[in-house]
Each structure stands twice: as C-alpha cells, then as structure tokens.
PDB file of C-alpha atoms in Angstrom:
ATOM      1  CA  MET O   1      -6.282  -2.478 -26.274  1.00 46.00           C
ATOM      2  CA  SER O   2      -7.463   1.145 -26.295  1.00 47.00           C
ATOM      3  CA  THR O   3     -10.847   2.743 -26.539  1.00 47.00           C
ATOM      4  CA  ALA O   4     -12.133   3.872 -29.913  1.00 43.00           C
ATOM      5  CA  ALA O   5     -11.631   7.542 -29.075  1.00 47.00           C
ATOM      6  CA  GLU O   6      -8.033   6.851 -28.023  1.00 48.00           C
ATOM      7  CA  VAL O   7      -7.263   5.049 -31.298  1.00 43.00           C
ATOM      8  CA  THR O   8      -9.031   7.278 -33.820  1.00 41.00           C
ATOM      9  CA  GLY O   9      -8.963  10.595 -32.051  1.00 45.00           C
ATOM     10  CA  ALA O  10     -12.677  10.950 -32.771  1.00 43.00           C
ATOM     11  CA  PRO O  11     -14.807  13.187 -30.541  1.00 49.00           C
ATOM     12  CA  GLU O  12     -16.628  11.607 -27.644  1.00 54.00           C
ATOM     13  CA  ALA O  13     -20.206  10.448 -28.110  1.00 52.00           C
ATOM     14  CA  PRO O  14     -22.920  12.818 -26.833  1.00 51.00           C
ATOM     15  CA  GLY O  15     -23.501  12.308 -23.126  1.00 48.00           C
ATOM     16  CA  TYR O  16     -20.290  10.342 -22.609  1.00 48.00           C
ATOM     17  CA  ARG O  17     -18.264  11.395 -19.575  1.00 57.00           C
ATOM     18  CA  ALA O  18     -15.081   9.500 -18.800  1.00 55.00           C
ATOM     19  CA  ARG O  19     -15.294  10.318 -15.099  1.00 58.00           C
ATOM     20  CA  HIS O  20     -18.707   8.658 -14.908  1.00 54.00           C
ATOM     21  CA  THR O  21     -17.486   5.280 -16.154  1.00 62.00           C
ATOM     22  CA  LEU O  22     -16.984   2.441 -13.669  1.00 66.00           C
ATOM     23  CA  PRO O  23     -18.342   4.378 -10.633  1.00 73.00           C
ATOM     24  CA  LEU O  24     -16.747   3.621  -7.293  1.00 79.00           C
ATOM     25  CA  ARG O  25     -20.086   2.375  -5.966  1.00 85.00           C
ATOM     26  CA  VAL O  26     -20.374  -0.181  -8.761  1.00 83.00           C
ATOM     27  CA  GLU O  27     -16.810  -1.389  -8.308  1.00 82.00           C
ATOM     28  CA  ALA O  28     -17.236  -1.578  -4.520  1.00 88.00           C
ATOM     29  CA  VAL O  29     -20.375  -3.712  -4.839  1.00 90.00           C
ATOM     30  CA  ARG O  30     -18.621  -6.006  -7.311  1.00 85.00           C
ATOM     31  CA  GLN O  31     -15.703  -6.515  -4.943  1.00 86.00           C
ATOM     32  CA  LEU O  32     -17.900  -6.867  -1.854  1.00 88.00           C
ATOM     33  CA  ARG O  33     -19.834  -9.739  -3.400  1.00 88.00           C
ATOM     34  CA  ARG O  34     -16.707 -11.721  -4.150  1.00 87.00           C
ATOM     35  CA  ARG O  35     -16.102 -14.802  -2.030  1.00 89.00           C
ATOM     36  CA  ARG O  36     -12.557 -13.864  -1.084  1.00 89.00           C
ATOM     37  CA  THR O  37     -13.807 -10.582   0.426  1.00 91.00           C
ATOM     38  CA  LEU O  38     -16.303 -12.357   2.648  1.00 92.00           C
ATOM     39  CA  LEU O  39     -13.740 -15.011   3.584  1.00 93.00           C
ATOM     40  CA  MET O  40     -11.135 -12.423   4.551  1.00 93.00           C
ATOM     41  CA  GLY O  41     -13.659 -10.538   6.651  1.00 93.00           C
ATOM     42  CA  GLY O  42     -14.672 -13.738   8.399  1.00 94.00           C
ATOM     43  CA  VAL O  43     -11.065 -14.613   9.249  1.00 94.00           C
ATOM     44  CA  LEU O  44     -10.366 -11.181  10.741  1.00 94.00           C
ATOM     45  CA  ALA O  45     -13.618 -11.166  12.703  1.00 94.00           C
ATOM     46  CA  ALA O  46     -12.905 -14.638  14.074  1.00 95.00           C
ATOM     47  CA  LEU O  47      -9.377 -13.872  15.335  1.00 94.00           C
ATOM     48  CA  PRO O  48     -10.426 -12.092  18.574  1.00 94.00           C
ATOM     49  CA  PHE O  49     -12.707 -14.972  19.533  1.00 95.00           C
ATOM     50  CA  ILE O  50      -9.937 -17.475  18.829  1.00 94.00           C
ATOM     51  CA  LEU O  51      -7.622 -15.559  21.161  1.00 93.00           C
ATOM     52  CA  ILE O  52     -10.294 -15.359  23.870  1.00 93.00           C
ATOM     53  CA  ILE O  53     -10.756 -19.134  23.671  1.00 93.00           C
ATOM     54  CA  ALA O  54      -6.974 -19.616  23.776  1.00 91.00           C
ATOM     55  CA  PHE O  55      -6.691 -17.462  26.904  1.00 88.00           C
ATOM     56  CA  ALA O  56      -9.615 -19.305  28.509  1.00 88.00           C
ATOM     57  CA  ILE O  57      -7.984 -22.663  27.888  1.00 87.00           C
ATOM     58  CA  GLY O  58      -4.406 -21.730  28.694  1.00 78.00           C
ATOM     59  CA  GLY O  59      -5.027 -19.157  31.396  1.00 68.00           C
ATOM     60  CA  THR O  60      -4.346 -15.437  31.337  1.00 64.00           C
ATOM     61  CA  PRO O  61      -1.080 -14.508  29.595  1.00 63.00           C
ATOM     62  CA  ASP O  62       0.574 -13.257  32.767  1.00 57.00           C
ATOM     63  CA  GLY O  63      -0.901 -15.885  35.016  1.00 46.00           C
ATOM     64  CA  GLY O  64       1.607 -18.634  34.418  1.00 44.00           C
ATOM     65  CA  PRO O  65       4.424 -19.417  36.818  1.00 43.00           C
ATOM     66  CA  GLY O  66       7.957 -18.316  36.191  1.00 43.00           C
ATOM     67  CA  GLY O  67       7.025 -15.186  34.270  1.00 46.00           C
ATOM     68  CA  GLY O  68       9.707 -12.563  33.939  1.00 48.00           C
ATOM     69  CA  SER O  69       9.443  -9.190  35.612  1.00 47.00           C
ATOM     70  CA  ARG O  70       9.444  -7.384  32.272  1.00 57.00           C
ATOM     71  CA  LEU O  71       5.935  -7.375  30.846  1.00 64.00           C
ATOM     72  CA  THR O  72       4.978  -7.200  27.182  1.00 77.00           C
ATOM     73  CA  LEU O  73       1.770  -6.163  25.474  1.00 80.00           C
ATOM     74  CA  MET O  74       0.742  -9.821  25.321  1.00 83.00           C
ATOM     75  CA  ASP O  75       1.062 -10.084  29.120  1.00 83.00           C
ATOM     76  CA  THR O  76      -1.580  -7.397  29.614  1.00 86.00           C
ATOM     77  CA  ALA O  77      -3.979  -8.724  26.951  1.00 87.00           C
ATOM     78  CA  THR O  78      -6.764  -9.606  29.383  1.00 88.00           C
ATOM     79  CA  ALA O  79      -6.557  -6.454  31.500  1.00 88.00           C
ATOM     80  CA  SER O  80      -9.293  -4.664  29.538  1.00 90.00           C
ATOM     81  CA  ALA O  81     -11.002  -4.481  26.156  1.00 92.00           C
ATOM     82  CA  ALA O  82      -8.477  -1.858  25.044  1.00 92.00           C
ATOM     83  CA  ASN O  83      -5.554  -4.091  25.998  1.00 92.00           C
ATOM     84  CA  PHE O  84      -7.138  -6.980  24.159  1.00 93.00           C
ATOM     85  CA  ALA O  85      -7.660  -4.897  20.999  1.00 93.00           C
ATOM     86  CA  ALA O  86      -4.057  -3.673  21.121  1.00 92.00           C
ATOM     87  CA  THR O  87      -2.860  -7.266  21.490  1.00 92.00           C
ATOM     88  CA  CYS O  88      -4.915  -8.365  18.479  1.00 93.00           C
ATOM     89  CA  LEU O  89      -3.271  -5.632  16.422  1.00 92.00           C
ATOM     90  CA  PHE O  90       0.158  -6.611  17.728  1.00 90.00           C
ATOM     91  CA  VAL O  91      -0.149 -10.286  16.774  1.00 90.00           C
ATOM     92  CA  SER O  92      -1.628  -9.540  13.346  1.00 90.00           C
ATOM     93  CA  ALA O  93       0.218  -6.432  12.132  1.00 86.00           C
ATOM     94  CA  GLY O  94       3.345  -8.321  11.075  1.00 81.00           C
ATOM     95  CA  PHE O  95       1.649 -10.724   8.668  1.00 86.00           C
ATOM     96  CA  LEU O  96      -2.109 -11.257   8.952  1.00 89.00           C
ATOM     97  CA  LEU O  97      -2.983  -7.663   8.066  1.00 91.00           C
ATOM     98  CA  VAL O  98      -0.573  -7.831   5.141  1.00 93.00           C
ATOM     99  CA  VAL O  99      -2.713 -10.512   3.492  1.00 93.00           C
ATOM    100  CA  PRO O 100      -5.926  -8.506   2.931  1.00 93.00           C
ATOM    101  CA  VAL O 101      -3.941  -5.567   1.550  1.00 94.00           C
ATOM    102  CA  ALA O 102      -2.084  -7.820  -0.882  1.00 94.00           C
ATOM    103  CA  LEU O 103      -5.301  -9.672  -1.716  1.00 94.00           C
ATOM    104  CA  PHE O 104      -7.492  -6.656  -2.415  1.00 94.00           C
ATOM    105  CA  CYS O 105      -4.814  -4.686  -4.295  1.00 93.00           C
ATOM    106  CA  GLY O 106      -3.151  -7.609  -6.092  1.00 92.00           C
ATOM    107  CA  ASP O 107      -6.292  -9.382  -7.226  1.00 90.00           C
ATOM    108  CA  THR O 108      -8.219  -6.386  -8.520  1.00 87.00           C
ATOM    109  CA  VAL O 109      -6.786  -5.949 -12.041  1.00 86.00           C
ATOM    110  CA  ALA O 110      -5.205  -9.367 -12.556  1.00 85.00           C
ATOM    111  CA  SER O 111      -8.507 -11.115 -11.857  1.00 84.00           C
ATOM    112  CA  GLU O 112     -10.194  -9.145 -14.647  1.00 80.00           C
ATOM    113  CA  ALA O 113      -7.406 -10.239 -16.997  1.00 79.00           C
ATOM    114  CA  SER O 114      -7.682 -13.876 -15.904  1.00 79.00           C
ATOM    115  CA  TRP O 115     -11.439 -13.792 -16.581  1.00 79.00           C
ATOM    116  CA  SER O 116     -10.809 -12.187 -20.013  1.00 70.00           C
ATOM    117  CA  SER O 117     -13.084  -9.302 -19.007  1.00 73.00           C
ATOM    118  CA  LEU O 118     -10.460  -6.565 -18.835  1.00 73.00           C
ATOM    119  CA  ARG O 119     -10.560  -5.751 -22.539  1.00 70.00           C
ATOM    120  CA  TYR O 120     -14.346  -5.557 -22.441  1.00 68.00           C
ATOM    121  CA  LEU O 121     -14.196  -3.031 -19.619  1.00 70.00           C
ATOM    122  CA  LEU O 122     -11.828  -0.898 -21.682  1.00 68.00           C
ATOM    123  CA  ALA O 123     -14.070  -1.246 -24.718  1.00 64.00           C
ATOM    124  CA  ALA O 124     -17.073   0.003 -22.715  1.00 60.00           C
ATOM    125  CA  PRO O 125     -15.248   2.450 -23.019  1.00 69.00           C
ATOM    126  CA  VAL O 126     -13.618   2.947 -19.623  1.00 68.00           C
ATOM    127  CA  PRO O 127     -10.380   4.981 -19.877  1.00 77.00           C
ATOM    128  CA  ARG O 128      -7.397   3.114 -18.523  1.00 81.00           C
ATOM    129  CA  ALA O 129      -6.533   5.715 -15.915  1.00 82.00           C
ATOM    130  CA  ARG O 130     -10.159   5.787 -14.742  1.00 83.00           C
ATOM    131  CA  LEU O 131     -10.271   1.984 -14.497  1.00 84.00           C
ATOM    132  CA  LEU O 132      -7.081   1.850 -12.430  1.00 88.00           C
ATOM    133  CA  TRP O 133      -8.166   4.757 -10.240  1.00 89.00           C
ATOM    134  CA  SER O 134     -11.540   3.162  -9.441  1.00 89.00           C
ATOM    135  CA  LYS O 135      -9.980  -0.192  -8.662  1.00 90.00           C
ATOM    136  CA  LEU O 136      -7.184   1.304  -6.549  1.00 94.00           C
ATOM    137  CA  VAL O 137      -9.508   3.470  -4.448  1.00 94.00           C
ATOM    138  CA  VAL O 138     -11.872   0.562  -3.797  1.00 94.00           C
ATOM    139  CA  ALA O 139      -8.985  -1.809  -3.012  1.00 94.00           C
ATOM    140  CA  LEU O 140      -7.480   0.646  -0.522  1.00 95.00           C
ATOM    141  CA  GLY O 141     -10.927   1.214   0.972  1.00 95.00           C
ATOM    142  CA  PHE O 142     -11.438  -2.496   1.537  1.00 95.00           C
ATOM    143  CA  SER O 143      -7.919  -2.776   2.981  1.00 95.00           C
ATOM    144  CA  LEU O 144      -8.674  -0.008   5.465  1.00 95.00           C
ATOM    145  CA  ALA O 145     -12.018  -1.615   6.309  1.00 95.00           C
ATOM    146  CA  ALA O 146     -10.223  -4.889   7.087  1.00 94.00           C
ATOM    147  CA  MET O 147      -7.867  -3.095   9.473  1.00 94.00           C
ATOM    148  CA  VAL O 148     -10.739  -1.302  11.192  1.00 95.00           C
ATOM    149  CA  LEU O 149     -12.830  -4.468  11.469  1.00 95.00           C
ATOM    150  CA  LEU O 150     -10.271  -6.318  13.590  1.00 94.00           C
ATOM    151  CA  PRO O 151      -9.965  -3.823  16.480  1.00 94.00           C
ATOM    152  CA  LEU O 152     -13.705  -3.083  16.432  1.00 96.00           C
ATOM    153  CA  VAL O 153     -14.558  -6.757  16.896  1.00 96.00           C
ATOM    154  CA  ALA O 154     -11.744  -7.077  19.438  1.00 95.00           C
ATOM    155  CA  LEU O 155     -13.079  -4.142  21.475  1.00 94.00           C
ATOM    156  CA  ALA O 156     -16.599  -5.577  21.507  1.00 95.00           C
ATOM    157  CA  ALA O 157     -15.458  -9.110  22.319  1.00 94.00           C
ATOM    158  CA  GLY O 158     -12.907  -7.863  24.849  1.00 93.00           C
ATOM    159  CA  ALA O 159     -15.486  -5.712  26.609  1.00 93.00           C
ATOM    160  CA  ALA O 160     -17.736  -8.748  27.000  1.00 93.00           C
ATOM    161  CA  ALA O 161     -14.914 -11.011  28.168  1.00 91.00           C
ATOM    162  CA  TYR O 162     -12.693  -8.682  30.218  1.00 91.00           C
ATOM    163  CA  GLY O 163     -14.669  -5.502  30.786  1.00 90.00           C
ATOM    164  CA  TRP O 164     -14.082  -1.921  29.747  1.00 90.00           C
ATOM    165  CA  GLY O 165     -11.288   0.021  31.378  1.00 87.00           C
ATOM    166  CA  PRO O 166      -8.055   1.928  30.880  1.00 90.00           C
ATOM    167  CA  LEU O 167      -5.295   0.559  28.686  1.00 89.00           C
ATOM    168  CA  GLU O 168      -2.637  -0.784  31.045  1.00 88.00           C
ATOM    169  CA  LEU O 169       0.858  -0.252  29.687  1.00 86.00           C
ATOM    170  CA  PRO O 170       3.520  -2.975  29.915  1.00 80.00           C
ATOM    171  CA  THR O 171       6.042  -0.297  30.907  1.00 77.00           C
ATOM    172  CA  GLY O 172       3.887   0.802  33.809  1.00 76.00           C
ATOM    173  CA  GLY O 173       1.010   3.209  34.197  1.00 80.00           C
ATOM    174  CA  ALA O 174      -2.104   3.328  32.071  1.00 85.00           C
ATOM    175  CA  LEU O 175      -3.918   5.380  29.473  1.00 86.00           C
ATOM    176  CA  ALA O 176      -7.197   6.868  30.622  1.00 85.00           C
ATOM    177  CA  THR O 177     -10.302   5.157  29.307  1.00 83.00           C
ATOM    178  CA  GLY O 178     -11.220   8.218  27.254  1.00 84.00           C
ATOM    179  CA  ASP O 179      -7.833   8.190  25.498  1.00 87.00           C
ATOM    180  CA  THR O 180      -7.783   4.534  24.498  1.00 90.00           C
ATOM    181  CA  VAL O 181     -10.048   4.683  21.434  1.00 90.00           C
ATOM    182  CA  PRO O 182      -8.272   7.719  19.868  1.00 92.00           C
ATOM    183  CA  ARG O 183      -4.892   6.078  20.461  1.00 91.00           C
ATOM    184  CA  LEU O 184      -6.061   2.794  18.937  1.00 93.00           C
ATOM    185  CA  ALA O 185      -7.441   4.751  15.962  1.00 94.00           C
ATOM    186  CA  LEU O 186      -4.003   6.313  15.531  1.00 94.00           C
ATOM    187  CA  VAL O 187      -2.435   2.844  15.643  1.00 93.00           C
ATOM    188  CA  VAL O 188      -4.783   1.596  12.908  1.00 95.00           C
ATOM    189  CA  ALA O 189      -4.071   4.678  10.799  1.00 95.00           C
ATOM    190  CA  PHE O 190      -0.323   4.121  11.032  1.00 95.00           C
ATOM    191  CA  ILE O 191      -0.619   0.410  10.225  1.00 94.00           C
ATOM    192  CA  PHE O 192      -2.659   1.309   7.144  1.00 95.00           C
ATOM    193  CA  VAL O 193      -0.078   3.868   5.988  1.00 95.00           C
ATOM    194  CA  SER O 194       2.766   1.419   6.629  1.00 93.00           C
ATOM    195  CA  GLN O 195       0.997  -1.168   4.460  1.00 94.00           C
ATOM    196  CA  LEU O 196       0.799   1.196   1.478  1.00 95.00           C
ATOM    197  CA  VAL O 197       4.084  -0.318   0.299  1.00 94.00           C
ATOM    198  CA  THR O 198       2.472  -3.751   0.138  1.00 94.00           C
ATOM    199  CA  ALA O 199      -0.527  -2.183  -1.606  1.00 95.00           C
ATOM    200  CA  GLY O 200       1.741  -0.534  -4.153  1.00 95.00           C
ATOM    201  CA  LEU O 201       3.650  -3.738  -4.817  1.00 94.00           C
ATOM    202  CA  ALA O 202       0.482  -5.781  -5.194  1.00 94.00           C
ATOM    203  CA  PHE O 203      -1.214  -3.227  -7.434  1.00 95.00           C
ATOM    204  CA  TRP O 204       1.817  -2.832  -9.680  1.00 95.00           C
ATOM    205  CA  LEU O 205       2.185  -6.609 -10.019  1.00 94.00           C
ATOM    206  CA  SER O 206      -1.549  -6.861 -10.710  1.00 92.00           C
ATOM    207  CA  THR O 207      -1.083  -4.669 -13.788  1.00 91.00           C
ATOM    208  CA  LYS O 208       1.851  -6.778 -14.990  1.00 89.00           C
ATOM    209  CA  THR O 209       0.375 -10.276 -14.799  1.00 86.00           C
ATOM    210  CA  ASP O 210      -2.803 -12.149 -15.655  1.00 85.00           C
ATOM    211  CA  ALA O 211      -2.370 -14.432 -12.625  1.00 86.00           C
ATOM    212  CA  PRO O 212      -3.985 -12.976  -9.461  1.00 87.00           C
ATOM    213  CA  LEU O 213      -2.172 -15.475  -7.251  1.00 89.00           C
ATOM    214  CA  GLY O 214       1.147 -14.315  -8.677  1.00 90.00           C
ATOM    215  CA  ALA O 215       0.414 -10.677  -7.848  1.00 90.00           C
ATOM    216  CA  VAL O 216      -0.826 -11.445  -4.332  1.00 92.00           C
ATOM    217  CA  GLY O 217       1.915 -13.969  -3.587  1.00 92.00           C
ATOM    218  CA  GLY O 218       4.594 -11.713  -5.039  1.00 91.00           C
ATOM    219  CA  ALA O 219       3.573  -8.812  -2.822  1.00 91.00           C
ATOM    220  CA  VAL O 220       3.437 -10.992   0.291  1.00 91.00           C
ATOM    221  CA  GLY O 221       6.761 -12.603  -0.596  1.00 91.00           C
ATOM    222  CA  LEU O 222       8.538  -9.278  -1.124  1.00 88.00           C
ATOM    223  CA  THR O 223       7.099  -8.008   2.160  1.00 88.00           C
ATOM    224  CA  ILE O 224       8.539 -11.061   3.915  1.00 89.00           C
ATOM    225  CA  VAL O 225      11.896 -10.417   2.259  1.00 91.00           C
ATOM    226  CA  GLY O 226      11.795  -6.888   3.674  1.00 89.00           C
ATOM    227  CA  ASN O 227      11.188  -8.276   7.151  1.00 87.00           C
ATOM    228  CA  VAL O 228      14.118 -10.661   6.756  1.00 91.00           C
ATOM    229  CA  LEU O 229      16.432  -7.866   5.610  1.00 91.00           C
ATOM    230  CA  ASP O 230      15.380  -5.743   8.566  1.00 88.00           C
ATOM    231  CA  ALA O 231      16.526  -8.551  10.864  1.00 88.00           C
ATOM    232  CA  VAL O 232      20.047  -8.324   9.400  1.00 90.00           C
ATOM    233  CA  THR O 233      21.609  -5.967  11.930  1.00 88.00           C
ATOM    234  CA  ALA O 234      24.803  -5.808   9.849  1.00 90.00           C
ATOM    235  CA  LEU O 235      22.965  -3.450   7.488  1.00 88.00           C
ATOM    236  CA  GLY O 236      23.108  -0.818  10.209  1.00 88.00           C
ATOM    237  CA  SER O 237      21.471   2.491   9.293  1.00 88.00           C
ATOM    238  CA  TRP O 238      20.479   1.160   5.863  1.00 90.00           C
ATOM    239  CA  ARG O 239      17.579  -0.547   7.606  1.00 90.00           C
ATOM    240  CA  ASP O 240      16.023   2.884   8.146  1.00 90.00           C
ATOM    241  CA  PHE O 241      15.105   2.844   4.442  1.00 91.00           C
ATOM    242  CA  LEU O 242      13.176  -0.408   4.812  1.00 90.00           C
ATOM    243  CA  PRO O 243       9.441  -0.017   5.454  1.00 89.00           C
ATOM    244  CA  ALA O 244       9.563  -3.140   7.625  1.00 89.00           C
ATOM    245  CA  HIS O 245      11.938  -1.377  10.021  1.00 89.00           C
ATOM    246  CA  TRP O 246       9.128   0.929  11.127  1.00 90.00           C
ATOM    247  CA  GLN O 247       6.178  -1.457  11.093  1.00 88.00           C
ATOM    248  CA  PHE O 248       5.867  -1.515  14.889  1.00 88.00           C
ATOM    249  CA  ALA O 249       6.567   2.177  15.424  1.00 90.00           C
ATOM    250  CA  TRP O 250       2.885   2.467  16.346  1.00 89.00           C
ATOM    251  CA  ALA O 251       3.852   1.189  19.808  1.00 87.00           C
ATOM    252  CA  ASP O 252       4.927   4.787  20.514  1.00 87.00           C
ATOM    253  CA  ALA O 253       1.237   5.723  20.367  1.00 87.00           C
ATOM    254  CA  LEU O 254       0.565   3.483  23.365  1.00 86.00           C
ATOM    255  CA  GLN O 255       2.691   5.493  25.756  1.00 85.00           C
ATOM    256  CA  PRO O 256       1.666   8.100  28.362  1.00 82.00           C
ATOM    257  CA  GLY O 257       3.505  10.711  26.287  1.00 81.00           C
ATOM    258  CA  LEU O 258       2.717  10.324  22.604  1.00 83.00           C
ATOM    259  CA  GLU O 259       5.903   9.959  20.530  1.00 86.00           C
ATOM    260  CA  TRP O 260       5.653  10.911  16.850  1.00 89.00           C
ATOM    261  CA  GLY O 261       9.248  10.496  15.647  1.00 89.00           C
ATOM    262  CA  GLY O 262       9.213   6.842  14.600  1.00 90.00           C
ATOM    263  CA  MET O 263       5.726   6.985  13.112  1.00 93.00           C
ATOM    264  CA  VAL O 264       6.529  10.067  11.026  1.00 94.00           C
ATOM    265  CA  LYS O 265       9.693   8.466   9.645  1.00 94.00           C
ATOM    266  CA  GLY O 266       7.918   5.184   8.941  1.00 93.00           C
ATOM    267  CA  ALA O 267       4.999   6.929   7.228  1.00 94.00           C
ATOM    268  CA  ALA O 268       7.368   8.982   5.070  1.00 95.00           C
ATOM    269  CA  VAL O 269       9.264   5.890   3.912  1.00 95.00           C
ATOM    270  CA  SER O 270       6.082   3.958   3.169  1.00 95.00           C
ATOM    271  CA  VAL O 271       4.368   6.782   1.288  1.00 96.00           C
ATOM    272  CA  ALA O 272       7.481   7.452  -0.796  1.00 96.00           C
ATOM    273  CA  TYR O 273       7.765   3.826  -1.932  1.00 95.00           C
ATOM    274  CA  ALA O 274       4.011   3.570  -2.486  1.00 95.00           C
ATOM    275  CA  LEU O 275       3.849   6.656  -4.708  1.00 96.00           C
ATOM    276  CA  ILE O 276       6.641   5.287  -6.897  1.00 96.00           C
ATOM    277  CA  LEU O 277       4.936   1.904  -7.225  1.00 95.00           C
ATOM    278  CA  PHE O 278       1.522   3.406  -7.981  1.00 95.00           C
ATOM    279  CA  ALA O 279       3.111   5.648 -10.619  1.00 95.00           C
ATOM    280  CA  LEU O 280       4.805   2.627 -12.211  1.00 94.00           C
ATOM    281  CA  ALA O 281       1.466   0.803 -12.277  1.00 93.00           C
ATOM    282  CA  PHE O 282      -0.347   3.649 -14.037  1.00 92.00           C
ATOM    283  CA  ARG O 283       2.525   4.284 -16.454  1.00 92.00           C
ATOM    284  CA  GLY O 284       2.959   0.624 -17.396  1.00 88.00           C
ATOM    285  CA  PHE O 285      -0.754  -0.045 -17.752  1.00 85.00           C
ATOM    286  CA  SER O 286      -1.260   2.971 -19.999  1.00 82.00           C
ATOM    287  CA  ARG O 287       1.167   1.438 -22.515  1.00 78.00           C
ATOM    288  CA  LYS O 288       0.261  -2.204 -22.080  1.00 74.00           C
ATOM    289  CA  ASP O 289      -1.271  -4.181 -24.912  1.00 68.00           C
ATOM    290  CA  ILE O 290      -4.429  -5.680 -23.370  1.00 67.00           C
ATOM    291  CA  VAL O 291      -5.167  -9.053 -24.951  1.00 60.00           C
ATOM    292  CA  SER O 292      -7.221 -10.685 -22.173  1.00 57.00           C
TER     293      SER O 292
END
C-alpha cells in the first residue's frame, strides 16, 4: 500500500512535509508506554539486586574453599562498585542484552502489521522510508538505553553494597577510580555496536512478517546459531567473520593498557553486517504490498 502521492504522482498538499510525519518524539512515547518496554526495563534493573542477594546468600565469589589461583572477572565481583558493574555486563552480554535489542527492533514494524495499523500509518500519509527510519532510530535508542540502564543500576547498587573504589583486574593490578567510568562507558559502547547485527536481523525480519514473535525469536535464534558456530574451532580463521567471535573483545578495555585491536575488528564486522541487513529491510519494505 502506497500513499496517494506515490500512486498518482500528484503534488503534495499545502503544508505537507514528509520529514515532519511520525516525529521521533511521538514514536518514542508510543514505544515507551508499551508494556514490554516497561517489563524489559524492570528485568534489567532487577538483575544487579538479584546478584547482590545471590552473593549475600552464597558468600563472595572468591571466598569459597578450593578456588583456583587464576581469578576471573566473576571472582572480583564484590571488590568494588566498578567490579560489580563489569560483572553484571559480563554475565548479561552473551544473551540477556541480546533480548532487548531483538525485542525493540523486531517488534517495531511487525507489531503494527499484527494490529492492522501499518496501512493506516502509510495512508496518513507517512512515507515508507520515513516510517522505517523513525522506528529504527527509536528502536536503537531504546536498545542503547537498556544497555546503559544495567551498568548504571549496578554501579549504584554496587556502591551501596561494596563501596566505591578502583576496578581490580583479575590479571593483577587495578584501574584507578577515575578511569573506571570511562572504561565501562567504552565497554557499553562496544556491546551496543556488537549487537547491531542482532538489531539488523530483527529489523529486517520485522519488515518481512506480521508476527512480532517470529521476528524477535528469529533474531535471537540466529544469534544463538552464531554463538554455536563460533564454538566450532574446526572453522579456524573463518570464525573471524562471525560477529559472535568478537562479542567479548570489550574485555581488552578492562586492562591497564587499553587494547583496541579486537574491538576495532569486532565493530567493523558488526557494522558491515548491520548495514547490509538495514539496507535489505528498507529495500524490501519499499516494494512490499502492505495489506495489514
């Protein structure tokens, strides 16, 4: 279904501006009021408190007997608020943070189709490219907000539970207190960029189906498949082309000497795949017959 101007080639009505249709503010408010947005935010905000309770019940991670001499990030979780925030990111980056990205990007267009409101938006008339652009920007914004929410809550909860201090490194040494927040911000930025592949998959699927669950589940499922393929060491150097291969490259940001190599390669792979998927979404949607 196309707008009247697209079908007839007639001039636009006086005062009509395509770039003013479906403003980002309007779309953001619509998405913010949805129950799944509030639920996802609640889950991410609750995770740090769940971990604090788990540590309180089971003891500090490195306090148990028989621990090995080689520490991990989990072993230093209760050393400071910064360590606790880094641990929360570590335990959630592989899957939990994939879910809000897939949810916000996969549900955005497909939900309109499932409610039979998509054709009415286009008849408003909202140009197809403008509709997709507004929804994509808002979806990515909410995805980034979800990733920022987790470490912010973790820092606040960790400061109350374990105090504020330097980030102790499992490999030895520590990052100065003043360097911890910038380094954690870099970690969040890389995780967001690495999840652009999931966002692209979800958004493309959202333009292909009227079932939001199919778009969200498909993106999550394909992300899991990527993780499984990365575990197949027989693939050798081919794994370098898998976004999942670089998903924990952000650990290089939590070193005394900041290492950029892995993060740059991972970001390049993710952005390349994401641009292709976003382009496919816009191209396919521009030619799609909208009947719902």
